[in-house]
Amino acid sequence: MSQKAIAKAESIIKSKTAAENMGVGVTLSLLDHEGYPTTSTLSIATAEGIRKLTFGVSLSSNKAKRVQANPRGSVCIFDDNYEAGAYYNITLVGDMEIITDMEAKKAVWYEGLEAHFAGGVEDPDYCVLQFTTKRYNLWVDMEEDATTGGF
């Protein structure tokens, strides 16, 4: 495990959170009711390095329903802008959970979510998806680093 690659990936992920860069999307892949992967874009609300990411979503959304049925997922953060010196692919694989307690919802809330939740942080349809990384594949600084488990 390369600490340099992990540190770079953590820095990139932090730069993609709503607090740092509102509106930057990442992809989240979940399995649908037939077992097929589905991928959507959304913003990272908060990040604890590469180990935990949170997202503010609707409890009635397909994302939340898919997590309820199967908590396994994958997050991908990438950029291929060679000219700007940004070329990386960070793929995280792990488990999702739905969190509805008010303390967690307040910690994840960011400007921009009000456009989706009329009731603000107390909107009963607002919840937090928390992603916990189990393994990763990092391509940063033209080098690859991966785990196959036990992260």
mmCIF file of C-alpha atoms in Angstrom:
data_model
loop_
_atom_site.group_PDB
_atom_site.id
_atom_site.type_symbol
_atom_site.label_atom_id
_atom_site.label_comp_id
_atom_site.label_asym_id
_atom_site.label_seq_id
_atom_site.Cartn_x
_atom_site.Cartn_y
_atom_site.Cartn_z
ATOM 1 C CA MET A 1 0.000 0.000 0.000
ATOM 2 C CA SER A 2 1.537 3.275 -1.108
ATOM 3 C CA GLN A 3 1.095 6.017 1.461
ATOM 4 C CA LYS A 4 2.038 8.560 -1.207
ATOM 5 C CA ALA A 5 -0.765 7.390 -3.524
ATOM 6 C CA ILE A 6 -3.268 7.318 -0.660
ATOM 7 C CA ALA A 7 -2.281 10.822 0.486
ATOM 8 C CA LYS A 8 -2.668 12.164 -3.061
ATOM 9 C CA ALA A 9 -6.054 10.432 -3.442
ATOM 10 C CA GLU A 10 -7.199 11.858 -0.107
ATOM 11 C CA SER A 11 -6.207 15.357 -1.214
ATOM 12 C CA ILE A 12 -8.098 14.950 -4.495
ATOM 13 C CA ILE A 13 -11.206 13.630 -2.731
ATOM 14 C CA LYS A 14 -11.141 16.507 -0.236
ATOM 15 C CA SER A 15 -11.009 18.946 -3.160
ATOM 16 C CA LYS A 16 -14.179 17.351 -4.556
ATOM 17 C CA THR A 17 -16.309 17.745 -1.413
ATOM 18 C CA ALA A 18 -19.143 20.261 -1.359
ATOM 19 C CA ALA A 19 -17.261 22.370 1.208
ATOM 20 C CA GLU A 20 -14.281 22.733 -1.124
ATOM 21 C CA ASN A 21 -15.810 22.687 -4.589
ATOM 22 C CA MET A 22 -19.575 22.908 -4.796
ATOM 23 C CA GLY A 23 -21.133 21.070 -7.684
ATOM 24 C CA VAL A 24 -18.271 18.749 -8.599
ATOM 25 C CA GLY A 25 -19.759 15.382 -9.334
ATOM 26 C CA VAL A 26 -18.430 11.913 -8.773
ATOM 27 C CA THR A 27 -19.979 8.656 -9.837
ATOM 28 C CA LEU A 28 -21.705 6.225 -7.518
ATOM 29 C CA SER A 29 -22.516 2.721 -8.728
ATOM 30 C CA LEU A 30 -25.067 0.526 -6.986
ATOM 31 C CA LEU A 31 -26.905 -2.648 -7.921
ATOM 32 C CA ASP A 32 -30.546 -2.401 -8.984
ATOM 33 C CA HIS A 33 -33.396 -4.772 -8.116
ATOM 34 C CA GLU A 34 -32.317 -7.153 -10.916
ATOM 35 C CA GLY A 35 -28.658 -7.165 -9.879
ATOM 36 C CA TYR A 36 -27.468 -4.871 -12.657
ATOM 37 C CA PRO A 37 -25.064 -2.030 -11.892
ATOM 38 C CA THR A 38 -26.442 1.487 -12.140
ATOM 39 C CA THR A 39 -24.261 4.570 -12.066
ATOM 40 C CA SER A 40 -25.225 8.133 -11.232
ATOM 41 C CA THR A 41 -23.423 11.343 -10.417
ATOM 42 C CA LEU A 42 -23.680 13.261 -7.178
ATOM 43 C CA SER A 43 -21.612 15.485 -4.909
ATOM 44 C CA ILE A 44 -19.536 14.281 -1.985
ATOM 45 C CA ALA A 45 -20.787 16.024 1.137
ATOM 46 C CA THR A 46 -17.917 15.051 3.442
ATOM 47 C CA ALA A 47 -14.882 12.800 3.318
ATOM 48 C CA GLU A 48 -12.617 11.154 5.876
ATOM 49 C CA GLY A 49 -9.687 10.478 3.584
ATOM 50 C CA ILE A 50 -10.471 7.572 1.306
ATOM 51 C CA ARG A 51 -12.108 5.536 4.086
ATOM 52 C CA LYS A 52 -15.499 7.243 4.452
ATOM 53 C CA LEU A 53 -17.526 9.464 2.140
ATOM 54 C CA THR A 54 -20.995 10.866 2.724
ATOM 55 C CA PHE A 55 -23.697 12.028 0.351
ATOM 56 C CA GLY A 56 -26.928 13.930 1.021
ATOM 57 C CA VAL A 57 -29.782 12.243 -0.842
ATOM 58 C CA SER A 58 -33.511 11.676 -0.780
ATOM 59 C CA LEU A 59 -34.728 8.772 1.335
ATOM 60 C CA SER A 60 -37.306 8.044 -1.376
ATOM 61 C CA SER A 61 -34.685 8.058 -4.168
ATOM 62 C CA ASN A 62 -33.613 5.061 -6.199
ATOM 63 C CA LYS A 63 -30.164 5.378 -4.615
ATOM 64 C CA ALA A 64 -31.547 4.892 -1.108
ATOM 65 C CA LYS A 65 -33.808 2.046 -2.244
ATOM 66 C CA ARG A 66 -30.874 0.290 -3.879
ATOM 67 C CA VAL A 67 -28.748 0.665 -0.752
ATOM 68 C CA GLN A 68 -31.570 -0.819 1.329
ATOM 69 C CA ALA A 69 -31.690 -3.847 -0.973
ATOM 70 C CA ASN A 70 -27.918 -4.280 -1.358
ATOM 71 C CA PRO A 71 -25.385 -2.097 0.481
ATOM 72 C CA ARG A 72 -22.458 -2.813 -1.859
ATOM 73 C CA GLY A 73 -21.305 0.039 -4.045
ATOM 74 C CA SER A 74 -18.457 1.780 -5.787
ATOM 75 C CA VAL A 75 -17.416 5.408 -6.047
ATOM 76 C CA CYS A 76 -15.250 6.740 -8.876
ATOM 77 C CA ILE A 77 -13.520 10.109 -8.921
ATOM 78 C CA PHE A 78 -11.596 10.939 -12.073
ATOM 79 C CA ASP A 79 -10.158 13.643 -14.265
ATOM 80 C CA ASP A 80 -8.372 13.316 -17.581
ATOM 81 C CA ASN A 81 -7.288 16.897 -18.146
ATOM 82 C CA TYR A 82 -3.671 16.289 -19.182
ATOM 83 C CA GLU A 83 -3.104 19.928 -20.082
ATOM 84 C CA ALA A 84 -3.958 21.066 -16.558
ATOM 85 C CA GLY A 85 -1.848 18.297 -15.036
ATOM 86 C CA ALA A 86 -4.911 16.549 -13.657
ATOM 87 C CA TYR A 87 -4.967 12.914 -14.576
ATOM 88 C CA TYR A 88 -6.220 10.425 -12.038
ATOM 89 C CA ASN A 89 -8.761 7.717 -11.430
ATOM 90 C CA ILE A 90 -9.743 6.838 -7.877
ATOM 91 C CA THR A 91 -12.063 3.854 -7.597
ATOM 92 C CA LEU A 92 -13.324 2.870 -4.175
ATOM 93 C CA VAL A 93 -15.324 -0.293 -3.486
ATOM 94 C CA GLY A 94 -17.227 -0.794 -0.270
ATOM 95 C CA ASP A 95 -20.473 -0.716 1.644
ATOM 96 C CA MET A 96 -23.144 1.954 1.960
ATOM 97 C CA GLU A 97 -25.494 2.668 4.814
ATOM 98 C CA ILE A 98 -28.449 4.992 5.197
ATOM 99 C CA ILE A 99 -28.285 7.349 8.167
ATOM 100 C CA THR A 100 -31.297 9.366 9.264
ATOM 101 C CA ASP A 101 -30.324 10.740 12.689
ATOM 102 C CA MET A 102 -30.386 14.525 12.939
ATOM 103 C CA GLU A 103 -26.788 14.919 14.116
ATOM 104 C CA ALA A 104 -25.447 13.166 11.018
ATOM 105 C CA LYS A 105 -27.835 15.032 8.734
ATOM 106 C CA LYS A 106 -26.661 18.379 10.141
ATOM 107 C CA ALA A 107 -23.000 17.392 9.781
ATOM 108 C CA VAL A 108 -23.474 16.550 6.108
ATOM 109 C CA TRP A 109 -25.782 19.426 5.123
ATOM 110 C CA TYR A 110 -24.304 21.938 2.684
ATOM 111 C CA GLU A 111 -25.528 24.896 0.663
ATOM 112 C CA GLY A 112 -27.141 23.536 -2.459
ATOM 113 C CA LEU A 113 -29.124 20.781 -0.765
ATOM 114 C CA GLU A 114 -31.887 23.288 -0.005
ATOM 115 C CA ALA A 115 -32.768 23.168 -3.714
ATOM 116 C CA HIS A 116 -33.709 19.501 -3.209
ATOM 117 C CA PHE A 117 -35.199 19.564 0.292
ATOM 118 C CA ALA A 118 -37.807 22.252 0.979
ATOM 119 C CA GLY A 119 -37.818 21.377 4.684
ATOM 120 C CA GLY A 120 -34.090 21.944 4.984
ATOM 121 C CA VAL A 121 -32.021 19.683 7.200
ATOM 122 C CA GLU A 122 -35.228 18.622 8.993
ATOM 123 C CA ASP A 123 -36.935 17.485 5.782
ATOM 124 C CA PRO A 124 -38.140 13.927 6.482
ATOM 125 C CA ASP A 125 -37.037 12.842 2.995
ATOM 126 C CA TYR A 126 -33.433 13.991 3.511
ATOM 127 C CA CYS A 127 -30.945 11.323 4.556
ATOM 128 C CA VAL A 128 -27.237 10.596 4.478
ATOM 129 C CA LEU A 129 -25.635 7.822 2.489
ATOM 130 C CA GLN A 130 -22.360 6.849 4.121
ATOM 131 C CA PHE A 131 -19.848 4.923 2.053
ATOM 132 C CA THR A 132 -17.120 2.907 3.802
ATOM 133 C CA THR A 133 -14.227 1.757 1.631
ATOM 134 C CA LYS A 134 -13.255 -1.909 1.741
ATOM 135 C CA ARG A 135 -10.759 -1.850 -1.150
ATOM 136 C CA TYR A 136 -9.492 0.597 -3.740
ATOM 137 C CA ASN A 137 -7.744 1.065 -7.063
ATOM 138 C CA LEU A 138 -5.831 4.328 -7.336
ATOM 139 C CA TRP A 139 -4.269 5.727 -10.500
ATOM 140 C CA VAL A 140 -2.510 8.948 -9.503
ATOM 141 C CA ASP A 141 0.682 10.576 -10.728
ATOM 142 C CA MET A 142 0.840 7.993 -13.536
ATOM 143 C CA GLU A 143 1.153 5.130 -11.033
ATOM 144 C CA GLU A 144 -1.334 2.496 -9.943
ATOM 145 C CA ASP A 145 -1.907 1.203 -6.426
ATOM 146 C CA ALA A 146 -4.608 -1.252 -5.437
ATOM 147 C CA THR A 147 -5.835 -3.476 -2.670
ATOM 148 C CA THR A 148 -7.829 -6.638 -3.061
ATOM 149 C CA GLY A 149 -9.300 -6.494 0.423
ATOM 150 C CA GLY A 150 -8.538 -5.993 4.057
ATOM 151 C CA PHE A 151 -8.274 -2.222 3.784
#
